[in-house]
PDB file of C-alpha atoms in Angstrom:
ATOM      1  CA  UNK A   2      92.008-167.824 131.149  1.00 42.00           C
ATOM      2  CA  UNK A   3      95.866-168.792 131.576  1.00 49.00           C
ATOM      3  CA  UNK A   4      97.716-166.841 128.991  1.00 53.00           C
ATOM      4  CA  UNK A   5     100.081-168.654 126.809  1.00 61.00           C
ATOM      5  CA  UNK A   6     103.510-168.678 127.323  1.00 71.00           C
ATOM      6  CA  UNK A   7     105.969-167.448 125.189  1.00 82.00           C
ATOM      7  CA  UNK A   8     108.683-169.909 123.694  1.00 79.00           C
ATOM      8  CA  UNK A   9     112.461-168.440 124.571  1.00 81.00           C
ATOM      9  CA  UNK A  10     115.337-169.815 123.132  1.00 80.00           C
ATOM     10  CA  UNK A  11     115.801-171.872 126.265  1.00 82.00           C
ATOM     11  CA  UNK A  12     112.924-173.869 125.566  1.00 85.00           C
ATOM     12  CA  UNK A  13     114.520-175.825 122.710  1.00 87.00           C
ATOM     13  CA  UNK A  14     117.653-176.770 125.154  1.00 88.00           C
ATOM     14  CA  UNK A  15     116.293-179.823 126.687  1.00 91.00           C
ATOM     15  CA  UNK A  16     114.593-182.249 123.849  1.00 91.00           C
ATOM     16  CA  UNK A  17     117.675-181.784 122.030  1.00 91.00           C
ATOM     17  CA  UNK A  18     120.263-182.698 124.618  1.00 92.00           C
ATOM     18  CA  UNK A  19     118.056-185.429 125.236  1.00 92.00           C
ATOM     19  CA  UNK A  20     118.298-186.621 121.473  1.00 93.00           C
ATOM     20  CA  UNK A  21     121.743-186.275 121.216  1.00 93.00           C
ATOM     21  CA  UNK A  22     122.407-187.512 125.186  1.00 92.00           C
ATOM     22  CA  UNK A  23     120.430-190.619 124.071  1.00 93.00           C
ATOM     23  CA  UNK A  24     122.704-191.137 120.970  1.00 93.00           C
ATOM     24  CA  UNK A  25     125.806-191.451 123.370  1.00 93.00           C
ATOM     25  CA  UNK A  26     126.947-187.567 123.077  1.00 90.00           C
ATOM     26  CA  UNK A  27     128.143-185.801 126.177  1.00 90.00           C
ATOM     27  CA  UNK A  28     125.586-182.338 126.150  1.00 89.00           C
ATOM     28  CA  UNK A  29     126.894-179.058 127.569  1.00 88.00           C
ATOM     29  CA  UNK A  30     124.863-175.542 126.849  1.00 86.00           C
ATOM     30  CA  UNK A  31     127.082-172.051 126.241  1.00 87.00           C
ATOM     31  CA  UNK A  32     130.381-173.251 125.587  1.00 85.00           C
ATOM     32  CA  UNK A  33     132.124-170.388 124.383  1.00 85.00           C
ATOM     33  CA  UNK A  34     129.866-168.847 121.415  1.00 84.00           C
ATOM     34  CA  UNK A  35     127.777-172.081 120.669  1.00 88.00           C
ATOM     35  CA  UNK A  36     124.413-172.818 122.565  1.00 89.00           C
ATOM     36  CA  UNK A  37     124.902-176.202 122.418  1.00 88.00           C
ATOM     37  CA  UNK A  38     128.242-178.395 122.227  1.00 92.00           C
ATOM     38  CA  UNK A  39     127.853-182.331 121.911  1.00 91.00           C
ATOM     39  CA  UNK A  40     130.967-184.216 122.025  1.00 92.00           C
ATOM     40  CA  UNK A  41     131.259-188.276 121.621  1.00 90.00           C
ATOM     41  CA  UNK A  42     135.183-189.459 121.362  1.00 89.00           C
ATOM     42  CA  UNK A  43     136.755-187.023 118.719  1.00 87.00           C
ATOM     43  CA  UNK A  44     133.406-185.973 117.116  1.00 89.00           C
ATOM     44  CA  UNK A  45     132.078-182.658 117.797  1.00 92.00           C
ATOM     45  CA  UNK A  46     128.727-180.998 117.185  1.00 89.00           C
ATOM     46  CA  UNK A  47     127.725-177.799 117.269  1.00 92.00           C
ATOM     47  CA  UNK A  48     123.829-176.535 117.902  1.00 92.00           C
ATOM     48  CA  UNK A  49     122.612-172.958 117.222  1.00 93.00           C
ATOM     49  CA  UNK A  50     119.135-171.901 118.694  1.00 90.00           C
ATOM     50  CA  UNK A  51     117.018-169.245 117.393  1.00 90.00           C
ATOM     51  CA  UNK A  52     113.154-168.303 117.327  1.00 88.00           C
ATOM     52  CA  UNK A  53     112.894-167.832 113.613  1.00 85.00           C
ATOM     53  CA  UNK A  54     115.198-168.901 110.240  1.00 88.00           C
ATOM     54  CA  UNK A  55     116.687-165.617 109.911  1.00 89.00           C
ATOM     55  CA  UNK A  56     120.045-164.409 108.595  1.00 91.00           C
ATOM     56  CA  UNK A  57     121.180-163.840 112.057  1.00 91.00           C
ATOM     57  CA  UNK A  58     120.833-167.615 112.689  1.00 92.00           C
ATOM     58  CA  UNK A  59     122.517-168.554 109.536  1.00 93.00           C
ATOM     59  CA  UNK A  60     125.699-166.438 109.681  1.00 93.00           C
ATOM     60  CA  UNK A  61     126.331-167.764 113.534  1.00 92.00           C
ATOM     61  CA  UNK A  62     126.115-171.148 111.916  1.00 94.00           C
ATOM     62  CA  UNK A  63     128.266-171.051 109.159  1.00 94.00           C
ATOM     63  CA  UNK A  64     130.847-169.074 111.683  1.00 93.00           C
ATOM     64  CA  UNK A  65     130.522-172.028 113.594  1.00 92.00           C
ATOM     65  CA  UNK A  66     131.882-174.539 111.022  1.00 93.00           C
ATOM     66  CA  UNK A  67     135.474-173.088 111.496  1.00 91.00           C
ATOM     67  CA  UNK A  68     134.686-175.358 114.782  1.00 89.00           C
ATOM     68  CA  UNK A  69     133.302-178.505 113.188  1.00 91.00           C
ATOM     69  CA  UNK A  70     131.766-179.830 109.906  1.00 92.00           C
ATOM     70  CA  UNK A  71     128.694-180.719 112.086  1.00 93.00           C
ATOM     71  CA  UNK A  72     126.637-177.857 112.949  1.00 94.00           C
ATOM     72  CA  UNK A  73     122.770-177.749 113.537  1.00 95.00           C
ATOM     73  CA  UNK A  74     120.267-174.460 113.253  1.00 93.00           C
ATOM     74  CA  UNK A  75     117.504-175.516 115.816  1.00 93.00           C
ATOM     75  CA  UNK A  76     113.849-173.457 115.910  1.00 90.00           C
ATOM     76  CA  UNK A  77     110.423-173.836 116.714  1.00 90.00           C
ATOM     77  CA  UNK A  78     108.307-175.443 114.302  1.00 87.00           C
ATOM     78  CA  UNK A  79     107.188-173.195 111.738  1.00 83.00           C
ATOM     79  CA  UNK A  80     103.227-171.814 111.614  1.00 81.00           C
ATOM     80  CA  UNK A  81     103.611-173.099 107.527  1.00 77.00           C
ATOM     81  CA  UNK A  82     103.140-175.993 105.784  1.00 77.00           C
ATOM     82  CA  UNK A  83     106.273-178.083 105.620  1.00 74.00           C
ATOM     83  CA  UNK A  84     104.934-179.100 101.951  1.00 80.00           C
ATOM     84  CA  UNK A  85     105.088-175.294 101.173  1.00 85.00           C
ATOM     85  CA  UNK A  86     107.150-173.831  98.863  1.00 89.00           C
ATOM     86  CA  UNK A  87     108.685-171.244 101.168  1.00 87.00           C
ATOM     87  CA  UNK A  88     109.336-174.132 103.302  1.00 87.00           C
ATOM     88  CA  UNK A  89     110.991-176.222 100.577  1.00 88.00           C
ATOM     89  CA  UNK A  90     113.389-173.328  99.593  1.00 90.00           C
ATOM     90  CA  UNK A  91     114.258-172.593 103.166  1.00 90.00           C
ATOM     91  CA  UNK A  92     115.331-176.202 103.724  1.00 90.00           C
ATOM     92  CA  UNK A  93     117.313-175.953 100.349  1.00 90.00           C
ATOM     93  CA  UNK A  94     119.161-173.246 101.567  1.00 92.00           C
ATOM     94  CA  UNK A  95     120.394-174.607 105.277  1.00 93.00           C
ATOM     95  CA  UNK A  96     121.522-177.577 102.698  1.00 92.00           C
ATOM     96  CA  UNK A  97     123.488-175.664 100.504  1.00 91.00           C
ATOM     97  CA  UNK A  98     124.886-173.978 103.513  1.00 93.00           C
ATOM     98  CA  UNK A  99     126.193-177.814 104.808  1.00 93.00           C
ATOM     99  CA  UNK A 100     123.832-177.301 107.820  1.00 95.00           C
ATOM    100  CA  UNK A 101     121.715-179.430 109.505  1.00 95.00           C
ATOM    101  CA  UNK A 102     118.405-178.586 110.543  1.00 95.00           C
ATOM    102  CA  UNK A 103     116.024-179.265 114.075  1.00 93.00           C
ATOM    103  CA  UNK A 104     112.969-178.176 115.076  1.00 90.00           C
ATOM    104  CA  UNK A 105     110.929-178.630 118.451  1.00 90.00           C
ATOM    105  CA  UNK A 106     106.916-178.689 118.362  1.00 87.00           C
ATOM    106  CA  UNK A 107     105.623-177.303 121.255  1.00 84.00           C
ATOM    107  CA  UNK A 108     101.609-178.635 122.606  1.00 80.00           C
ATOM    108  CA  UNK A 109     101.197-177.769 126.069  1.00 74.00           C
ATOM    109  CA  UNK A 110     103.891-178.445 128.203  1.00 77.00           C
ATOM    110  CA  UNK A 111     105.034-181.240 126.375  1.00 84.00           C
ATOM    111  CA  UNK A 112     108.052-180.679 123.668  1.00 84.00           C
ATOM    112  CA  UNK A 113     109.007-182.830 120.760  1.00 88.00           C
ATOM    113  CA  UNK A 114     112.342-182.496 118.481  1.00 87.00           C
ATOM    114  CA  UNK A 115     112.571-183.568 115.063  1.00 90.00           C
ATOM    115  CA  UNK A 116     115.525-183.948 113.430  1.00 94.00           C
ATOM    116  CA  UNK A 117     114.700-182.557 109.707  1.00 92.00           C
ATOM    117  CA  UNK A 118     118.099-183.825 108.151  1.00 92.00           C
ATOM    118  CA  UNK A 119     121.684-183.483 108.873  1.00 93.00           C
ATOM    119  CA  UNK A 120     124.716-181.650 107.841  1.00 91.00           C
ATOM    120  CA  UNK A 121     125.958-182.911 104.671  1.00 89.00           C
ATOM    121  CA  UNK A 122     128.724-181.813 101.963  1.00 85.00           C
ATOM    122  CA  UNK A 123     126.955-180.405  99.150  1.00 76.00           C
ATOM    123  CA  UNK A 124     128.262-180.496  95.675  1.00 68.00           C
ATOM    124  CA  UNK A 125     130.711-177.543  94.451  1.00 56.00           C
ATOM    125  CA  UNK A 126     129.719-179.055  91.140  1.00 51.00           C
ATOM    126  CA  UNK A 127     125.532-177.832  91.336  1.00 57.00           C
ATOM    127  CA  UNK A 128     123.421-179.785  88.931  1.00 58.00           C
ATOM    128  CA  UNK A 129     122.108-176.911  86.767  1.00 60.00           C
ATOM    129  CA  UNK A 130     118.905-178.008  85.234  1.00 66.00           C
ATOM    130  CA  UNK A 131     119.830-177.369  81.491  1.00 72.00           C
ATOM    131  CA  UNK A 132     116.233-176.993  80.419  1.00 70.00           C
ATOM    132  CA  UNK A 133     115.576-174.076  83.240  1.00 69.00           C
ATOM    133  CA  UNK A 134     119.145-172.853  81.968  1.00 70.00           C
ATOM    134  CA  UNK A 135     118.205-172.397  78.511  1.00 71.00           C
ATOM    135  CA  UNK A 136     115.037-171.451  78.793  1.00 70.00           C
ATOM    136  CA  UNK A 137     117.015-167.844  80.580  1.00 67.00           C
ATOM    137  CA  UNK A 138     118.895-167.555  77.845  1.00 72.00           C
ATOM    138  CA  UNK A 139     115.909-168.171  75.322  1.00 67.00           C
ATOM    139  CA  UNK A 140     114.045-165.554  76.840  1.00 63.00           C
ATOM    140  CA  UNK A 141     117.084-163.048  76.883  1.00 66.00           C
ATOM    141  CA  UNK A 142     117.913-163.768  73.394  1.00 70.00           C
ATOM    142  CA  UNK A 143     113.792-163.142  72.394  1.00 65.00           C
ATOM    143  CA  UNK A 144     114.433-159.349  73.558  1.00 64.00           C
ATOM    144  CA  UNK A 145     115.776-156.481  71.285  1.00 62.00           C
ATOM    145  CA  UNK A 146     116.400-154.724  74.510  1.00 57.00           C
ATOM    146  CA  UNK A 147     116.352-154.286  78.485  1.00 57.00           C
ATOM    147  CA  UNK A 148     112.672-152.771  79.141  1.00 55.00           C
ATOM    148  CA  UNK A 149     112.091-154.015  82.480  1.00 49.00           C
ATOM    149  CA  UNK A 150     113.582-152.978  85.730  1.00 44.00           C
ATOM    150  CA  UNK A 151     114.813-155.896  88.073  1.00 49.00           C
ATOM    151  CA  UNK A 152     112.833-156.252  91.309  1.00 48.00           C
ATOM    152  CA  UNK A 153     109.191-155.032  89.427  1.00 44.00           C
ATOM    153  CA  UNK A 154     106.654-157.320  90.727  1.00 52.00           C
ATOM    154  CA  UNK A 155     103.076-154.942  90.233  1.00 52.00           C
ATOM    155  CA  UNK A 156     103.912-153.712  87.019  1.00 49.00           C
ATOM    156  CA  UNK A 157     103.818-155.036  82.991  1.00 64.00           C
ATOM    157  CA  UNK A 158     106.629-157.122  82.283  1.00 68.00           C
ATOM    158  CA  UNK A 159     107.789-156.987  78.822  1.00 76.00           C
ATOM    159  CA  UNK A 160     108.503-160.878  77.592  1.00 84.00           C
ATOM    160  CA  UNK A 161     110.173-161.973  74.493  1.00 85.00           C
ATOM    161  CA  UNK A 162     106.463-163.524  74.089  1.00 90.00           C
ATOM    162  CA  UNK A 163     104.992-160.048  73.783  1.00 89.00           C
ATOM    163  CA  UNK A 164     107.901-158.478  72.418  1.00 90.00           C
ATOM    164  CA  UNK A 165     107.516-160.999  69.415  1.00 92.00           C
ATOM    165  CA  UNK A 166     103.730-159.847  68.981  1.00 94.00           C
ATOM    166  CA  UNK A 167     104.537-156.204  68.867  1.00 92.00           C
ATOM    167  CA  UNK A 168     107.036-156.479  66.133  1.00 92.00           C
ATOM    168  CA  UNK A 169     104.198-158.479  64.206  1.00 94.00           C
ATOM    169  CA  UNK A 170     101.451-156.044  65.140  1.00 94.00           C
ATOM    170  CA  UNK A 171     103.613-153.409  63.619  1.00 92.00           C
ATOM    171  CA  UNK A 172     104.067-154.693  60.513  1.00 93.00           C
ATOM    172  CA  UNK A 173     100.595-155.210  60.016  1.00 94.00           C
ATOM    173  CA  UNK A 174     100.451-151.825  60.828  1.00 90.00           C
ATOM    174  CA  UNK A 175     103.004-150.752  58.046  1.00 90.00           C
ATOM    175  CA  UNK A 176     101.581-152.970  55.408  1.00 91.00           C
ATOM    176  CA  UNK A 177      98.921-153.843  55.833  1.00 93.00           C
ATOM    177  CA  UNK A 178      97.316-157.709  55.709  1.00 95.00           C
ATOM    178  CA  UNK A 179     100.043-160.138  55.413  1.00 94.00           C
ATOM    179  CA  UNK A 180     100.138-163.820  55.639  1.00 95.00           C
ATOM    180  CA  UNK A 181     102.430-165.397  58.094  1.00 95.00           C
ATOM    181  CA  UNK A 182     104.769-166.584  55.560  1.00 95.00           C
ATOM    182  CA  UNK A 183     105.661-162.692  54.629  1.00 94.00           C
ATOM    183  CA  UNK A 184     105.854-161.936  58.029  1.00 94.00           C
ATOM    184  CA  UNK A 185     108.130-164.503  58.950  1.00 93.00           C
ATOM    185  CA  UNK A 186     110.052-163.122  55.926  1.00 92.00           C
ATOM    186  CA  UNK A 187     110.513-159.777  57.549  1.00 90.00           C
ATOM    187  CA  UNK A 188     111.744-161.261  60.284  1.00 89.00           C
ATOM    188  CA  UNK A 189     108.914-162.182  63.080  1.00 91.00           C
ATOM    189  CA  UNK A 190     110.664-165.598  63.846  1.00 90.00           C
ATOM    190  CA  UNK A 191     109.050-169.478  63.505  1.00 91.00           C
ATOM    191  CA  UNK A 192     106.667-168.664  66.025  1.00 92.00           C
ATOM    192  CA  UNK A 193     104.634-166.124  63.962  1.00 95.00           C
ATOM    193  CA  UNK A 194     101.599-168.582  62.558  1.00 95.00           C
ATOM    194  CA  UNK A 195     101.321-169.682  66.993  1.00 94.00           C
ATOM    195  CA  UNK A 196     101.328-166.335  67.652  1.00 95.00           C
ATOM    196  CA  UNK A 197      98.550-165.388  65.440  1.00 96.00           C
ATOM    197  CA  UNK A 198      96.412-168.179  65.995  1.00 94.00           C
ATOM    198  CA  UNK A 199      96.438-168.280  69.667  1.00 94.00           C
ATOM    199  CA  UNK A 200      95.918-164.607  69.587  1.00 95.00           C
ATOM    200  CA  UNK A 201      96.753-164.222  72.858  1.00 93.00           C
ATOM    201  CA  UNK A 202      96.256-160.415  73.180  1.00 94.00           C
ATOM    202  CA  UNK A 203      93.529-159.967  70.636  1.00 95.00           C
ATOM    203  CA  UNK A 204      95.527-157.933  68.488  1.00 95.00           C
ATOM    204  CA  UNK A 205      94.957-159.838  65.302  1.00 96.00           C
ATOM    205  CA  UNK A 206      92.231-160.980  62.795  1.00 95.00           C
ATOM    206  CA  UNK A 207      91.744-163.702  60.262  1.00 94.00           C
ATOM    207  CA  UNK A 208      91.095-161.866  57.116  1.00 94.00           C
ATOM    208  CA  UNK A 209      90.610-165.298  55.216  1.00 93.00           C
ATOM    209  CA  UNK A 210      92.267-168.440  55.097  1.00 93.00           C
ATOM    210  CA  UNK A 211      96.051-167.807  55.825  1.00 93.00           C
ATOM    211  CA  UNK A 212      96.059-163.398  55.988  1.00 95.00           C
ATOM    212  CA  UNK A 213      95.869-162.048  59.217  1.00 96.00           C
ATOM    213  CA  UNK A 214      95.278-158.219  59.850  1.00 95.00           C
ATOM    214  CA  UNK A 215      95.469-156.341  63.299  1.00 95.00           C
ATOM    215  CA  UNK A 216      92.648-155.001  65.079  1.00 95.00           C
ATOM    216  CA  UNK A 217      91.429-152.164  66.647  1.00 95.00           C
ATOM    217  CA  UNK A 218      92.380-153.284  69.834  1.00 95.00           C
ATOM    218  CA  UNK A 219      95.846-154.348  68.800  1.00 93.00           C
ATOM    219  CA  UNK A 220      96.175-150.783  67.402  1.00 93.00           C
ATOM    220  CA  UNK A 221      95.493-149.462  70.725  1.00 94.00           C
ATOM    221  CA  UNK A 222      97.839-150.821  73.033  1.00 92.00           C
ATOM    222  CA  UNK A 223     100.878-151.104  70.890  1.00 90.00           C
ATOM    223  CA  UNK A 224     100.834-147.359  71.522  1.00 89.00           C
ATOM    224  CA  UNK A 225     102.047-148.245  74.765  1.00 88.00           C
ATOM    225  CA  UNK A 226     105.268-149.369  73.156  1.00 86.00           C
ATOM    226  CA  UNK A 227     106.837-146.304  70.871  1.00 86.00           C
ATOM    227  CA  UNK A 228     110.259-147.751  71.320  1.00 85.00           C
ATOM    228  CA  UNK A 229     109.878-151.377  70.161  1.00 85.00           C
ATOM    229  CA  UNK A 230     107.366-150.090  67.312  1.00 85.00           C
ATOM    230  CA  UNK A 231     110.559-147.067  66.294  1.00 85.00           C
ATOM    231  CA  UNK A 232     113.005-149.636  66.972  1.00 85.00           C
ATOM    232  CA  UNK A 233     110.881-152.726  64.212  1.00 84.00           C
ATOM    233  CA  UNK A 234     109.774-149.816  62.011  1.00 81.00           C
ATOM    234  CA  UNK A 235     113.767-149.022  61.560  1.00 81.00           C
ATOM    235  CA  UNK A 236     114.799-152.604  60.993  1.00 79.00           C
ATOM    236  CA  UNK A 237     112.275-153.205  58.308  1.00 74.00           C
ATOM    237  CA  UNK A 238     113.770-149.825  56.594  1.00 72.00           C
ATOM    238  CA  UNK A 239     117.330-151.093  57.087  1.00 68.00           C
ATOM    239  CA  UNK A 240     116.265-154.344  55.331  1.00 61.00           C
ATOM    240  CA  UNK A 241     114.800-152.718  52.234  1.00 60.00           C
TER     241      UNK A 241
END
């Protein structure tokens, strides 16, 4: 059984100087620091070659637009889905980056380029999505304080969602059955009657018609929390 060759850089040379030979560019490979150099009249592009989309690959690029506005990152195609998301955000990057990207398929000895898109200027002014925007600062301005660490990814994140049932849970705690409209007055924000009818956690009970009381459940795992229950317990007491 032949074993399969392994793709070098090389191997992405040729279908590209033949894309950009057959679009009237003159080709040359290692000129100076670049892999590939295309030149047609006064237009000059600039081709970097890698195996993988790495941040090696991208900083030679970039150092290569003090050359030209039109550089390329060329690789093999990728084992992923090109409709994944890690391919999507990949792509978004080279963009933002004002570089264009190539790869070359590889089936048997045959080799196909395919020019994903081009260099192009990207906007200094970004279109923030206002909704996504707000939505940051929603969630930021939901939270009494900073009880997550940055970078968790396996442990409990505390939400202004959750943060929200707590302080109700609490109060229920402190005074017992209330109705939404008394919580609300002691300060559990419009969401309260959602919260307690979608019950996410199962840390409250319909008494009767409009009083909700917390359950034995809830009782248990706001223990979890002694800071936000200290920290509602005082506000209440401030209030009175």
């Amino acid at each position: 059984m032949t074993e399969k060759k392994k793709i070098q850089e090389a191997d992405l040379y040729k279908p590209i100087q033949h894309y950009f030979t057959r679009e009237g560019f003159d080709v040359y490979g290692e000129v100076k620091d670049c892999d590939i150099a295309a030149v047609k009249d006064d237009e000059l592009i600039v081709v970097e070659l890698k195996l993988n989309l790495s941040i090696e690959l991208l900083i030679q690029a970039t150092k290569r637009q003090r050359l030209t506005d039109q550089v390329y990152i060329a690789i093999p195609k990728p084992r992923y889905n090109k409709r994944s998301k890690r391919w999507s955000d990949l792509c978004h990057l080279v963009k933002r980056l004002e570089l264009g990207l190539i790869i070359v398929s590889f089936t048997g000895n045959r080799k196909r380029m395919e020019m994903i898109f081009h260099p192009t200027t990207y906007s200094k002014q970004r279109k923030q999505q206002k909704w996504k925007r707000d939505s940051v600062l929603k969630e930021i301005n939901g939270r009494s304080a900073d009880y997550n660490i940055g970078g968790s990814s396996r442990t409990k994140i505390m939400t202004a969602y959750k943060e929200n049932c707590i302080q109700i849970a609490c109060y229920l705690i402190e005074f017992g059955e209330l109705s939404p409209k008394k919580l609300v007055q002691l300060g559990t924000g419009t969401k309260t009657s959602s919260i307690l009818t979608k019950n996410f956690y199962g840390w409250f009970h319909r008494v009767k018609r409009g009083i909700y009381t917390i359950t034995d459940k809830g009782k248990l795992e706001i223990k979890e929390f002694p800071e936000l229950l200290d920290y509602y317990l005082d506000k209440v007491k401030e209030s009175e």
